[in-house]
């Protein structure tokens, strides 16, 4: 298995490449920016991109998706509840102070319970609204791995003050869906360092009152 996560763009969104050395197939999660670098890594690993999976439609996570699709032909997956955010990319670019990236409607949705990823490394989509209405996490159960987008961070949670954000809802999503996973589950958040479900269950200040 090839698993590489690196921060891209001015907001340092964690982009993840997951590949299989036997089939030479890969998926990329959250290609927010630096598409040339992502494409180069795929090339260096000799991987063919099968899916571009976007955890939510904030510019720092989706900004490079269309460019990567144009380079590789891979389809873009996004939860439909984030389509309104996709349509306000000019507003989002103004928040961050960057140029407006070209975007296009996704090729496929990401609904709760759907299986994405590679045949060798499947992931279940967990719909976890709160940071945005279309936010999802990807649970690679056989790998004991959760790619959490901006729902859960090491010691923190995603902000809920932007359009589509809801604090009660993100807390509920984390308690009902993410804390249901085993303590050993490794978490790759959308920003910052990796953590585990056990570590966050015990020490995350946003998850202690219940
Ligand atoms: Zn976000």
mmCIF file with all atom_site columns, C-alpha atoms and ligand atoms in Angstrom:
data_model
loop_
_atom_site.group_PDB
_atom_site.id
_atom_site.type_symbol
_atom_site.label_atom_id
_atom_site.label_alt_id
_atom_site.label_comp_id
_atom_site.label_asym_id
_atom_site.label_entity_id
_atom_site.label_seq_id
_atom_site.pdbx_PDB_ins_code
_atom_site.Cartn_x
_atom_site.Cartn_y
_atom_site.Cartn_z
_atom_site.occupancy
_atom_site.B_iso_or_equiv
_atom_site.pdbx_formal_charge
_atom_site.auth_seq_id
_atom_site.auth_comp_id
_atom_site.auth_asym_id
_atom_site.auth_atom_id
_atom_site.pdbx_PDB_model_num
ATOM   1   C  CA  . UNK A 1 1   ? 0.000   0.000  0.000   1.00 0.00 ? 1   UNK A CA  1
ATOM   2   C  CA  . UNK A 1 2   ? 1.083   3.530  -0.776  1.00 0.00 ? 2   UNK A CA  1
ATOM   3   C  CA  . UNK A 1 3   ? -0.274  6.116  1.656   1.00 0.00 ? 3   UNK A CA  1
ATOM   4   C  CA  . UNK A 1 4   ? 1.069   9.642  1.525   1.00 0.00 ? 4   UNK A CA  1
ATOM   5   C  CA  . UNK A 1 5   ? -0.397  12.795 3.059   1.00 0.00 ? 5   UNK A CA  1
ATOM   6   C  CA  . UNK A 1 6   ? 1.058   16.249 2.535   1.00 0.00 ? 6   UNK A CA  1
ATOM   7   C  CA  . UNK A 1 7   ? -0.227  19.816 3.027   1.00 0.00 ? 7   UNK A CA  1
ATOM   8   C  CA  . UNK A 1 8   ? -1.111  21.828 -0.094  1.00 0.00 ? 8   UNK A CA  1
ATOM   9   C  CA  . UNK A 1 9   ? -1.930  25.474 -0.694  1.00 0.00 ? 9   UNK A CA  1
ATOM   10  C  CA  . UNK A 1 10  ? -1.872  28.578 1.533   1.00 0.00 ? 10  UNK A CA  1
ATOM   11  C  CA  . UNK A 1 11  ? -4.266  27.013 4.081   1.00 0.00 ? 11  UNK A CA  1
ATOM   12  C  CA  . UNK A 1 12  ? -2.212  23.782 4.230   1.00 0.00 ? 12  UNK A CA  1
ATOM   13  C  CA  . UNK A 1 13  ? -5.021  21.366 3.433   1.00 0.00 ? 13  UNK A CA  1
ATOM   14  C  CA  . UNK A 1 14  ? -3.888  17.772 3.932   1.00 0.00 ? 14  UNK A CA  1
ATOM   15  C  CA  . UNK A 1 15  ? -4.038  15.998 0.571   1.00 0.00 ? 15  UNK A CA  1
ATOM   16  C  CA  . UNK A 1 16  ? -3.847  12.195 0.652   1.00 0.00 ? 16  UNK A CA  1
ATOM   17  C  CA  . UNK A 1 17  ? -2.755  9.739  -2.018  1.00 0.00 ? 17  UNK A CA  1
ATOM   18  C  CA  . UNK A 1 18  ? -3.759  6.122  -1.440  1.00 0.00 ? 18  UNK A CA  1
ATOM   19  C  CA  . UNK A 1 19  ? -2.439  3.633  -3.965  1.00 0.00 ? 19  UNK A CA  1
ATOM   20  C  CA  . UNK A 1 20  ? -2.087  -0.079 -4.547  1.00 0.00 ? 20  UNK A CA  1
ATOM   21  C  CA  . UNK A 1 21  ? 1.272   -1.342 -5.793  1.00 0.00 ? 21  UNK A CA  1
ATOM   22  C  CA  . UNK A 1 22  ? -0.188  -4.449 -7.460  1.00 0.00 ? 22  UNK A CA  1
ATOM   23  C  CA  . UNK A 1 23  ? -2.943  -2.861 -9.527  1.00 0.00 ? 23  UNK A CA  1
ATOM   24  C  CA  . UNK A 1 24  ? -1.183  0.521  -9.814  1.00 0.00 ? 24  UNK A CA  1
ATOM   25  C  CA  . UNK A 1 25  ? -4.486  2.214  -9.032  1.00 0.00 ? 25  UNK A CA  1
ATOM   26  C  CA  . UNK A 1 26  ? -4.910  5.189  -6.708  1.00 0.00 ? 26  UNK A CA  1
ATOM   27  C  CA  . UNK A 1 27  ? -7.348  7.640  -5.259  1.00 0.00 ? 27  UNK A CA  1
ATOM   28  C  CA  . UNK A 1 28  ? -6.616  11.212 -4.205  1.00 0.00 ? 28  UNK A CA  1
ATOM   29  C  CA  . UNK A 1 29  ? -8.510  12.829 -1.347  1.00 0.00 ? 29  UNK A CA  1
ATOM   30  C  CA  . UNK A 1 30  ? -8.807  16.646 -1.127  1.00 0.00 ? 30  UNK A CA  1
ATOM   31  C  CA  . UNK A 1 31  ? -6.565  18.008 -3.908  1.00 0.00 ? 31  UNK A CA  1
ATOM   32  C  CA  . UNK A 1 32  ? -7.077  21.587 -2.769  1.00 0.00 ? 32  UNK A CA  1
ATOM   33  C  CA  . UNK A 1 33  ? -4.069  23.081 -4.542  1.00 0.00 ? 33  UNK A CA  1
ATOM   34  C  CA  . UNK A 1 34  ? -0.571  22.260 -5.916  1.00 0.00 ? 34  UNK A CA  1
ATOM   35  C  CA  . UNK A 1 35  ? -2.009  19.935 -8.551  1.00 0.00 ? 35  UNK A CA  1
ATOM   36  C  CA  . UNK A 1 36  ? 1.302   19.691 -10.437 1.00 0.00 ? 36  UNK A CA  1
ATOM   37  C  CA  . UNK A 1 37  ? 2.941   18.304 -7.284  1.00 0.00 ? 37  UNK A CA  1
ATOM   38  C  CA  . UNK A 1 38  ? 0.122   15.808 -6.684  1.00 0.00 ? 38  UNK A CA  1
ATOM   39  C  CA  . UNK A 1 39  ? 0.265   14.697 -10.320 1.00 0.00 ? 39  UNK A CA  1
ATOM   40  C  CA  . UNK A 1 40  ? 4.037   14.320 -10.112 1.00 0.00 ? 40  UNK A CA  1
ATOM   41  C  CA  . UNK A 1 41  ? 3.768   12.106 -7.017  1.00 0.00 ? 41  UNK A CA  1
ATOM   42  C  CA  . UNK A 1 42  ? 1.268   9.865  -8.815  1.00 0.00 ? 42  UNK A CA  1
ATOM   43  C  CA  . UNK A 1 43  ? 3.711   9.649  -11.717 1.00 0.00 ? 43  UNK A CA  1
ATOM   44  C  CA  . UNK A 1 44  ? 6.655   8.856  -9.436  1.00 0.00 ? 44  UNK A CA  1
ATOM   45  C  CA  . UNK A 1 45  ? 4.678   6.033  -7.825  1.00 0.00 ? 45  UNK A CA  1
ATOM   46  C  CA  . UNK A 1 46  ? 3.524   4.836  -11.267 1.00 0.00 ? 46  UNK A CA  1
ATOM   47  C  CA  . UNK A 1 47  ? -0.119  5.132  -10.183 1.00 0.00 ? 47  UNK A CA  1
ATOM   48  C  CA  . UNK A 1 48  ? -3.230  5.582  -12.316 1.00 0.00 ? 48  UNK A CA  1
ATOM   49  C  CA  . UNK A 1 49  ? -5.815  7.821  -10.674 1.00 0.00 ? 49  UNK A CA  1
ATOM   50  C  CA  . UNK A 1 50  ? -9.267  6.235  -10.380 1.00 0.00 ? 50  UNK A CA  1
ATOM   51  C  CA  . UNK A 1 51  ? -11.152 8.650  -8.097  1.00 0.00 ? 51  UNK A CA  1
ATOM   52  C  CA  . UNK A 1 52  ? -10.869 12.194 -6.782  1.00 0.00 ? 52  UNK A CA  1
ATOM   53  C  CA  . UNK A 1 53  ? -12.736 12.240 -3.477  1.00 0.00 ? 53  UNK A CA  1
ATOM   54  C  CA  . UNK A 1 54  ? -13.479 15.606 -1.848  1.00 0.00 ? 54  UNK A CA  1
ATOM   55  C  CA  . UNK A 1 55  ? -14.504 15.675 1.829   1.00 0.00 ? 55  UNK A CA  1
ATOM   56  C  CA  . UNK A 1 56  ? -16.323 19.021 1.433   1.00 0.00 ? 56  UNK A CA  1
ATOM   57  C  CA  . UNK A 1 57  ? -16.534 21.946 -0.984  1.00 0.00 ? 57  UNK A CA  1
ATOM   58  C  CA  . UNK A 1 58  ? -14.334 24.491 0.788   1.00 0.00 ? 58  UNK A CA  1
ATOM   59  C  CA  . UNK A 1 59  ? -11.883 26.045 -1.648  1.00 0.00 ? 59  UNK A CA  1
ATOM   60  C  CA  . UNK A 1 60  ? -8.788  24.740 0.147   1.00 0.00 ? 60  UNK A CA  1
ATOM   61  C  CA  . UNK A 1 61  ? -10.028 21.131 -0.294  1.00 0.00 ? 61  UNK A CA  1
ATOM   62  C  CA  . UNK A 1 62  ? -11.644 21.252 -3.745  1.00 0.00 ? 62  UNK A CA  1
ATOM   63  C  CA  . UNK A 1 63  ? -9.701  24.038 -5.496  1.00 0.00 ? 63  UNK A CA  1
ATOM   64  C  CA  . UNK A 1 64  ? -7.478  21.707 -7.552  1.00 0.00 ? 64  UNK A CA  1
ATOM   65  C  CA  . UNK A 1 65  ? -9.982  18.925 -8.195  1.00 0.00 ? 65  UNK A CA  1
ATOM   66  C  CA  . UNK A 1 66  ? -11.034 19.954 -11.701 1.00 0.00 ? 66  UNK A CA  1
ATOM   67  C  CA  . UNK A 1 67  ? -7.440  20.523 -12.828 1.00 0.00 ? 67  UNK A CA  1
ATOM   68  C  CA  . UNK A 1 68  ? -6.475  17.065 -11.519 1.00 0.00 ? 68  UNK A CA  1
ATOM   69  C  CA  . UNK A 1 69  ? -9.468  15.572 -13.331 1.00 0.00 ? 69  UNK A CA  1
ATOM   70  C  CA  . UNK A 1 70  ? -8.393  17.260 -16.563 1.00 0.00 ? 70  UNK A CA  1
ATOM   71  C  CA  . UNK A 1 71  ? -4.876  15.807 -16.179 1.00 0.00 ? 71  UNK A CA  1
ATOM   72  C  CA  . UNK A 1 72  ? -5.941  12.266 -15.291 1.00 0.00 ? 72  UNK A CA  1
ATOM   73  C  CA  . UNK A 1 73  ? -9.521  11.704 -16.417 1.00 0.00 ? 73  UNK A CA  1
ATOM   74  C  CA  . UNK A 1 74  ? -10.522 10.582 -12.921 1.00 0.00 ? 74  UNK A CA  1
ATOM   75  C  CA  . UNK A 1 75  ? -14.067 11.434 -11.762 1.00 0.00 ? 75  UNK A CA  1
ATOM   76  C  CA  . UNK A 1 76  ? -14.750 13.835 -8.884  1.00 0.00 ? 76  UNK A CA  1
ATOM   77  C  CA  . UNK A 1 77  ? -16.875 12.681 -5.929  1.00 0.00 ? 77  UNK A CA  1
ATOM   78  C  CA  . UNK A 1 78  ? -18.633 15.196 -3.645  1.00 0.00 ? 78  UNK A CA  1
ATOM   79  C  CA  . UNK A 1 79  ? -21.674 15.096 -1.347  1.00 0.00 ? 79  UNK A CA  1
ATOM   80  C  CA  . UNK A 1 80  ? -24.557 16.930 -3.031  1.00 0.00 ? 80  UNK A CA  1
ATOM   81  C  CA  . UNK A 1 81  ? -25.345 18.999 0.077   1.00 0.00 ? 81  UNK A CA  1
ATOM   82  C  CA  . UNK A 1 82  ? -22.187 21.019 -0.673  1.00 0.00 ? 82  UNK A CA  1
ATOM   83  C  CA  . UNK A 1 83  ? -23.295 22.046 -4.178  1.00 0.00 ? 83  UNK A CA  1
ATOM   84  C  CA  . UNK A 1 84  ? -24.354 25.520 -2.892  1.00 0.00 ? 84  UNK A CA  1
ATOM   85  C  CA  . UNK A 1 85  ? -20.781 26.048 -1.600  1.00 0.00 ? 85  UNK A CA  1
ATOM   86  C  CA  . UNK A 1 86  ? -19.355 24.943 -4.941  1.00 0.00 ? 86  UNK A CA  1
ATOM   87  C  CA  . UNK A 1 87  ? -21.430 27.675 -6.606  1.00 0.00 ? 87  UNK A CA  1
ATOM   88  C  CA  . UNK A 1 88  ? -19.932 30.365 -4.373  1.00 0.00 ? 88  UNK A CA  1
ATOM   89  C  CA  . UNK A 1 89  ? -16.294 29.725 -5.272  1.00 0.00 ? 89  UNK A CA  1
ATOM   90  C  CA  . UNK A 1 90  ? -15.781 33.445 -6.044  1.00 0.00 ? 90  UNK A CA  1
ATOM   91  C  CA  . UNK A 1 91  ? -16.927 34.331 -2.517  1.00 0.00 ? 91  UNK A CA  1
ATOM   92  C  CA  . UNK A 1 92  ? -14.723 31.616 -1.040  1.00 0.00 ? 92  UNK A CA  1
ATOM   93  C  CA  . UNK A 1 93  ? -11.713 32.847 -3.028  1.00 0.00 ? 93  UNK A CA  1
ATOM   94  C  CA  . UNK A 1 94  ? -12.299 36.340 -1.625  1.00 0.00 ? 94  UNK A CA  1
ATOM   95  C  CA  . UNK A 1 95  ? -12.318 34.961 1.968   1.00 0.00 ? 95  UNK A CA  1
ATOM   96  C  CA  . UNK A 1 96  ? -8.885  33.458 1.428   1.00 0.00 ? 96  UNK A CA  1
ATOM   97  C  CA  . UNK A 1 97  ? -7.534  36.126 -0.928  1.00 0.00 ? 97  UNK A CA  1
ATOM   98  C  CA  . UNK A 1 98  ? -6.667  33.759 -3.775  1.00 0.00 ? 98  UNK A CA  1
ATOM   99  C  CA  . UNK A 1 99  ? -7.648  33.536 -7.441  1.00 0.00 ? 99  UNK A CA  1
ATOM   100 C  CA  . UNK A 1 100 ? -10.955 31.842 -8.221  1.00 0.00 ? 100 UNK A CA  1
ATOM   101 C  CA  . UNK A 1 101 ? -10.190 28.264 -9.322  1.00 0.00 ? 101 UNK A CA  1
ATOM   102 C  CA  . UNK A 1 102 ? -12.144 26.632 -12.149 1.00 0.00 ? 102 UNK A CA  1
ATOM   103 C  CA  . UNK A 1 103 ? -14.663 24.196 -10.710 1.00 0.00 ? 103 UNK A CA  1
ATOM   104 C  CA  . UNK A 1 104 ? -17.306 21.947 -12.230 1.00 0.00 ? 104 UNK A CA  1
ATOM   105 C  CA  . UNK A 1 105 ? -20.192 19.926 -10.811 1.00 0.00 ? 105 UNK A CA  1
ATOM   106 C  CA  . UNK A 1 106 ? -19.016 16.567 -9.397  1.00 0.00 ? 106 UNK A CA  1
ATOM   107 C  CA  . UNK A 1 107 ? -19.276 13.424 -11.503 1.00 0.00 ? 107 UNK A CA  1
ATOM   108 C  CA  . UNK A 1 108 ? -20.707 11.445 -8.600  1.00 0.00 ? 108 UNK A CA  1
ATOM   109 C  CA  . UNK A 1 109 ? -22.182 12.000 -5.162  1.00 0.00 ? 109 UNK A CA  1
ATOM   110 C  CA  . UNK A 1 110 ? -20.933 10.796 -1.803  1.00 0.00 ? 110 UNK A CA  1
ATOM   111 C  CA  . UNK A 1 111 ? -23.833 9.558  0.275   1.00 0.00 ? 111 UNK A CA  1
ATOM   112 C  CA  . UNK A 1 112 ? -23.829 7.965  3.694   1.00 0.00 ? 112 UNK A CA  1
ATOM   113 C  CA  . UNK A 1 113 ? -22.942 4.270  3.516   1.00 0.00 ? 113 UNK A CA  1
ATOM   114 C  CA  . UNK A 1 114 ? -21.581 4.474  -0.035  1.00 0.00 ? 114 UNK A CA  1
ATOM   115 C  CA  . UNK A 1 115 ? -18.332 2.586  -0.668  1.00 0.00 ? 115 UNK A CA  1
ATOM   116 C  CA  . UNK A 1 116 ? -15.523 4.436  -2.439  1.00 0.00 ? 116 UNK A CA  1
ATOM   117 C  CA  . UNK A 1 117 ? -11.777 3.864  -2.721  1.00 0.00 ? 117 UNK A CA  1
ATOM   118 C  CA  . UNK A 1 118 ? -9.982  0.948  -4.321  1.00 0.00 ? 118 UNK A CA  1
ATOM   119 C  CA  . UNK A 1 119 ? -11.184 -2.681 -4.404  1.00 0.00 ? 119 UNK A CA  1
ATOM   120 C  CA  . UNK A 1 120 ? -8.164  -3.522 -2.216  1.00 0.00 ? 120 UNK A CA  1
ATOM   121 C  CA  . UNK A 1 121 ? -8.759  -0.557 0.107   1.00 0.00 ? 121 UNK A CA  1
ATOM   122 C  CA  . UNK A 1 122 ? -12.460 0.271  0.281   1.00 0.00 ? 122 UNK A CA  1
ATOM   123 C  CA  . UNK A 1 123 ? -13.799 3.131  2.379   1.00 0.00 ? 123 UNK A CA  1
ATOM   124 C  CA  . UNK A 1 124 ? -17.298 3.699  3.741   1.00 0.00 ? 124 UNK A CA  1
ATOM   125 C  CA  . UNK A 1 125 ? -18.624 7.232  3.427   1.00 0.00 ? 125 UNK A CA  1
ATOM   126 C  CA  . UNK A 1 126 ? -19.782 8.670  6.757   1.00 0.00 ? 126 UNK A CA  1
ATOM   127 C  CA  . UNK A 1 127 ? -21.947 11.760 6.243   1.00 0.00 ? 127 UNK A CA  1
ATOM   128 C  CA  . UNK A 1 128 ? -20.916 14.055 9.101   1.00 0.00 ? 128 UNK A CA  1
ATOM   129 C  CA  . UNK A 1 129 ? -22.623 17.445 8.576   1.00 0.00 ? 129 UNK A CA  1
ATOM   130 C  CA  . UNK A 1 130 ? -21.736 20.418 10.744  1.00 0.00 ? 130 UNK A CA  1
ATOM   131 C  CA  . UNK A 1 131 ? -18.576 22.003 9.342   1.00 0.00 ? 131 UNK A CA  1
ATOM   132 C  CA  . UNK A 1 132 ? -20.541 22.125 6.075   1.00 0.00 ? 132 UNK A CA  1
ATOM   133 C  CA  . UNK A 1 133 ? -23.804 20.379 5.198   1.00 0.00 ? 133 UNK A CA  1
ATOM   134 C  CA  . UNK A 1 134 ? -22.035 18.057 2.774   1.00 0.00 ? 134 UNK A CA  1
ATOM   135 C  CA  . UNK A 1 135 ? -19.024 17.187 4.916   1.00 0.00 ? 135 UNK A CA  1
ATOM   136 C  CA  . UNK A 1 136 ? -18.058 13.523 4.865   1.00 0.00 ? 136 UNK A CA  1
ATOM   137 C  CA  . UNK A 1 137 ? -15.424 11.359 6.513   1.00 0.00 ? 137 UNK A CA  1
ATOM   138 C  CA  . UNK A 1 138 ? -13.963 8.258  4.839   1.00 0.00 ? 138 UNK A CA  1
ATOM   139 C  CA  . UNK A 1 139 ? -13.633 5.149  6.992   1.00 0.00 ? 139 UNK A CA  1
ATOM   140 C  CA  . UNK A 1 140 ? -11.163 2.579  5.692   1.00 0.00 ? 140 UNK A CA  1
ATOM   141 C  CA  . UNK A 1 141 ? -12.268 -0.081 8.191   1.00 0.00 ? 141 UNK A CA  1
ATOM   142 C  CA  . UNK A 1 142 ? -9.732  -2.799 7.226   1.00 0.00 ? 142 UNK A CA  1
ATOM   143 C  CA  . UNK A 1 143 ? -6.943  -0.221 7.599   1.00 0.00 ? 143 UNK A CA  1
ATOM   144 C  CA  . UNK A 1 144 ? -8.357  1.189  10.869  1.00 0.00 ? 144 UNK A CA  1
ATOM   145 C  CA  . UNK A 1 145 ? -8.053  4.587  9.207   1.00 0.00 ? 145 UNK A CA  1
ATOM   146 C  CA  . UNK A 1 146 ? -10.370 7.604  9.118   1.00 0.00 ? 146 UNK A CA  1
ATOM   147 C  CA  . UNK A 1 147 ? -9.845  10.499 6.713   1.00 0.00 ? 147 UNK A CA  1
ATOM   148 C  CA  . UNK A 1 148 ? -11.771 13.168 8.591   1.00 0.00 ? 148 UNK A CA  1
ATOM   149 C  CA  . UNK A 1 149 ? -11.803 16.286 6.405   1.00 0.00 ? 149 UNK A CA  1
ATOM   150 C  CA  . UNK A 1 150 ? -12.496 19.342 8.552   1.00 0.00 ? 150 UNK A CA  1
ATOM   151 C  CA  . UNK A 1 151 ? -14.875 17.546 10.926  1.00 0.00 ? 151 UNK A CA  1
ATOM   152 C  CA  . UNK A 1 152 ? -12.317 16.404 13.513  1.00 0.00 ? 152 UNK A CA  1
ATOM   153 C  CA  . UNK A 1 153 ? -8.804  17.709 14.203  1.00 0.00 ? 153 UNK A CA  1
ATOM   154 C  CA  . UNK A 1 154 ? -6.168  16.733 16.754  1.00 0.00 ? 154 UNK A CA  1
ATOM   155 C  CA  . UNK A 1 155 ? -7.451  18.551 19.847  1.00 0.00 ? 155 UNK A CA  1
ATOM   156 C  CA  . UNK A 1 156 ? -10.090 20.537 17.977  1.00 0.00 ? 156 UNK A CA  1
ATOM   157 C  CA  . UNK A 1 157 ? -13.048 20.413 15.590  1.00 0.00 ? 157 UNK A CA  1
ATOM   158 C  CA  . UNK A 1 158 ? -13.925 22.172 12.346  1.00 0.00 ? 158 UNK A CA  1
ATOM   159 C  CA  . UNK A 1 159 ? -15.170 25.756 12.439  1.00 0.00 ? 159 UNK A CA  1
ATOM   160 C  CA  . UNK A 1 160 ? -18.916 26.238 12.128  1.00 0.00 ? 160 UNK A CA  1
ATOM   161 C  CA  . UNK A 1 161 ? -19.135 30.008 11.578  1.00 0.00 ? 161 UNK A CA  1
ATOM   162 C  CA  . UNK A 1 162 ? -19.083 29.850 7.749   1.00 0.00 ? 162 UNK A CA  1
ATOM   163 C  CA  . UNK A 1 163 ? -22.241 29.407 5.599   1.00 0.00 ? 163 UNK A CA  1
ATOM   164 C  CA  . UNK A 1 164 ? -23.647 25.915 6.102   1.00 0.00 ? 164 UNK A CA  1
ATOM   165 C  CA  . UNK A 1 165 ? -21.892 25.483 9.444   1.00 0.00 ? 165 UNK A CA  1
ATOM   166 C  CA  . UNK A 1 166 ? -23.753 24.312 12.565  1.00 0.00 ? 166 UNK A CA  1
ATOM   167 C  CA  . UNK A 1 167 ? -22.015 23.746 15.906  1.00 0.00 ? 167 UNK A CA  1
ATOM   168 C  CA  . UNK A 1 168 ? -24.656 21.437 17.495  1.00 0.00 ? 168 UNK A CA  1
ATOM   169 C  CA  . UNK A 1 169 ? -24.657 19.358 14.337  1.00 0.00 ? 169 UNK A CA  1
ATOM   170 C  CA  . UNK A 1 170 ? -20.876 18.857 14.123  1.00 0.00 ? 170 UNK A CA  1
ATOM   171 C  CA  . UNK A 1 171 ? -20.753 17.823 17.794  1.00 0.00 ? 171 UNK A CA  1
ATOM   172 C  CA  . UNK A 1 172 ? -23.592 15.392 17.161  1.00 0.00 ? 172 UNK A CA  1
ATOM   173 C  CA  . UNK A 1 173 ? -21.918 14.032 14.007  1.00 0.00 ? 173 UNK A CA  1
ATOM   174 C  CA  . UNK A 1 174 ? -18.667 13.402 15.854  1.00 0.00 ? 174 UNK A CA  1
ATOM   175 C  CA  . UNK A 1 175 ? -20.347 11.720 18.827  1.00 0.00 ? 175 UNK A CA  1
ATOM   176 C  CA  . UNK A 1 176 ? -22.715 9.547  16.804  1.00 0.00 ? 176 UNK A CA  1
ATOM   177 C  CA  . UNK A 1 177 ? -20.455 8.573  13.892  1.00 0.00 ? 177 UNK A CA  1
ATOM   178 C  CA  . UNK A 1 178 ? -16.773 9.091  14.736  1.00 0.00 ? 178 UNK A CA  1
ATOM   179 C  CA  . UNK A 1 179 ? -16.642 8.217  18.427  1.00 0.00 ? 179 UNK A CA  1
ATOM   180 C  CA  . UNK A 1 180 ? -18.500 5.015  17.469  1.00 0.00 ? 180 UNK A CA  1
ATOM   181 C  CA  . UNK A 1 181 ? -15.217 3.860  15.897  1.00 0.00 ? 181 UNK A CA  1
ATOM   182 C  CA  . UNK A 1 182 ? -12.571 1.976  17.846  1.00 0.00 ? 182 UNK A CA  1
ATOM   183 C  CA  . UNK A 1 183 ? -9.958  3.852  19.897  1.00 0.00 ? 183 UNK A CA  1
ATOM   184 C  CA  . UNK A 1 184 ? -7.196  2.412  17.692  1.00 0.00 ? 184 UNK A CA  1
ATOM   185 C  CA  . UNK A 1 185 ? -8.585  4.085  14.557  1.00 0.00 ? 185 UNK A CA  1
ATOM   186 C  CA  . UNK A 1 186 ? -5.967  6.432  13.117  1.00 0.00 ? 186 UNK A CA  1
ATOM   187 C  CA  . UNK A 1 187 ? -7.364  9.833  12.100  1.00 0.00 ? 187 UNK A CA  1
ATOM   188 C  CA  . UNK A 1 188 ? -5.979  11.923 9.237   1.00 0.00 ? 188 UNK A CA  1
ATOM   189 C  CA  . UNK A 1 189 ? -7.598  15.351 9.649   1.00 0.00 ? 189 UNK A CA  1
ATOM   190 C  CA  . UNK A 1 190 ? -8.016  17.951 6.905   1.00 0.00 ? 190 UNK A CA  1
ATOM   191 C  CA  . UNK A 1 191 ? -5.392  20.163 8.544   1.00 0.00 ? 191 UNK A CA  1
ATOM   192 C  CA  . UNK A 1 192 ? -2.595  19.573 11.039  1.00 0.00 ? 192 UNK A CA  1
ATOM   193 C  CA  . UNK A 1 193 ? -1.201  16.388 12.509  1.00 0.00 ? 193 UNK A CA  1
ATOM   194 C  CA  . UNK A 1 194 ? -2.646  12.900 12.678  1.00 0.00 ? 194 UNK A CA  1
ATOM   195 C  CA  . UNK A 1 195 ? -4.341  11.581 15.802  1.00 0.00 ? 195 UNK A CA  1
ATOM   196 C  CA  . UNK A 1 196 ? -6.483  8.625  16.923  1.00 0.00 ? 196 UNK A CA  1
ATOM   197 C  CA  . UNK A 1 197 ? -10.118 8.257  17.933  1.00 0.00 ? 197 UNK A CA  1
ATOM   198 C  CA  . UNK A 1 198 ? -8.966  7.166  21.409  1.00 0.00 ? 198 UNK A CA  1
ATOM   199 C  CA  . UNK A 1 199 ? -6.802  10.248 21.862  1.00 0.00 ? 199 UNK A CA  1
ATOM   200 C  CA  . UNK A 1 200 ? -9.664  12.568 20.848  1.00 0.00 ? 200 UNK A CA  1
ATOM   201 C  CA  . UNK A 1 201 ? -12.241 10.700 22.923  1.00 0.00 ? 201 UNK A CA  1
ATOM   202 C  CA  . UNK A 1 202 ? -10.023 11.226 25.968  1.00 0.00 ? 202 UNK A CA  1
ATOM   203 C  CA  . UNK A 1 203 ? -8.495  14.652 25.374  1.00 0.00 ? 203 UNK A CA  1
ATOM   204 C  CA  . UNK A 1 204 ? -10.406 16.725 22.798  1.00 0.00 ? 204 UNK A CA  1
ATOM   205 C  CA  . UNK A 1 205 ? -11.850 19.680 24.775  1.00 0.00 ? 205 UNK A CA  1
ATOM   206 C  CA  . UNK A 1 206 ? -14.877 19.942 22.458  1.00 0.00 ? 206 UNK A CA  1
ATOM   207 C  CA  . UNK A 1 207 ? -15.965 16.352 23.151  1.00 0.00 ? 207 UNK A CA  1
ATOM   208 C  CA  . UNK A 1 208 ? -15.833 16.138 26.925  1.00 0.00 ? 208 UNK A CA  1
ATOM   209 C  CA  . UNK A 1 209 ? -19.254 17.468 27.971  1.00 0.00 ? 209 UNK A CA  1
ATOM   210 C  CA  . UNK A 1 210 ? -21.740 14.610 27.449  1.00 0.00 ? 210 UNK A CA  1
HETATM 211 ZN ZN1 . LIG B 2 .   ? -13.318 23.347 5.472   1.00 0.00 ? 1   LIG B ZN1 1
#
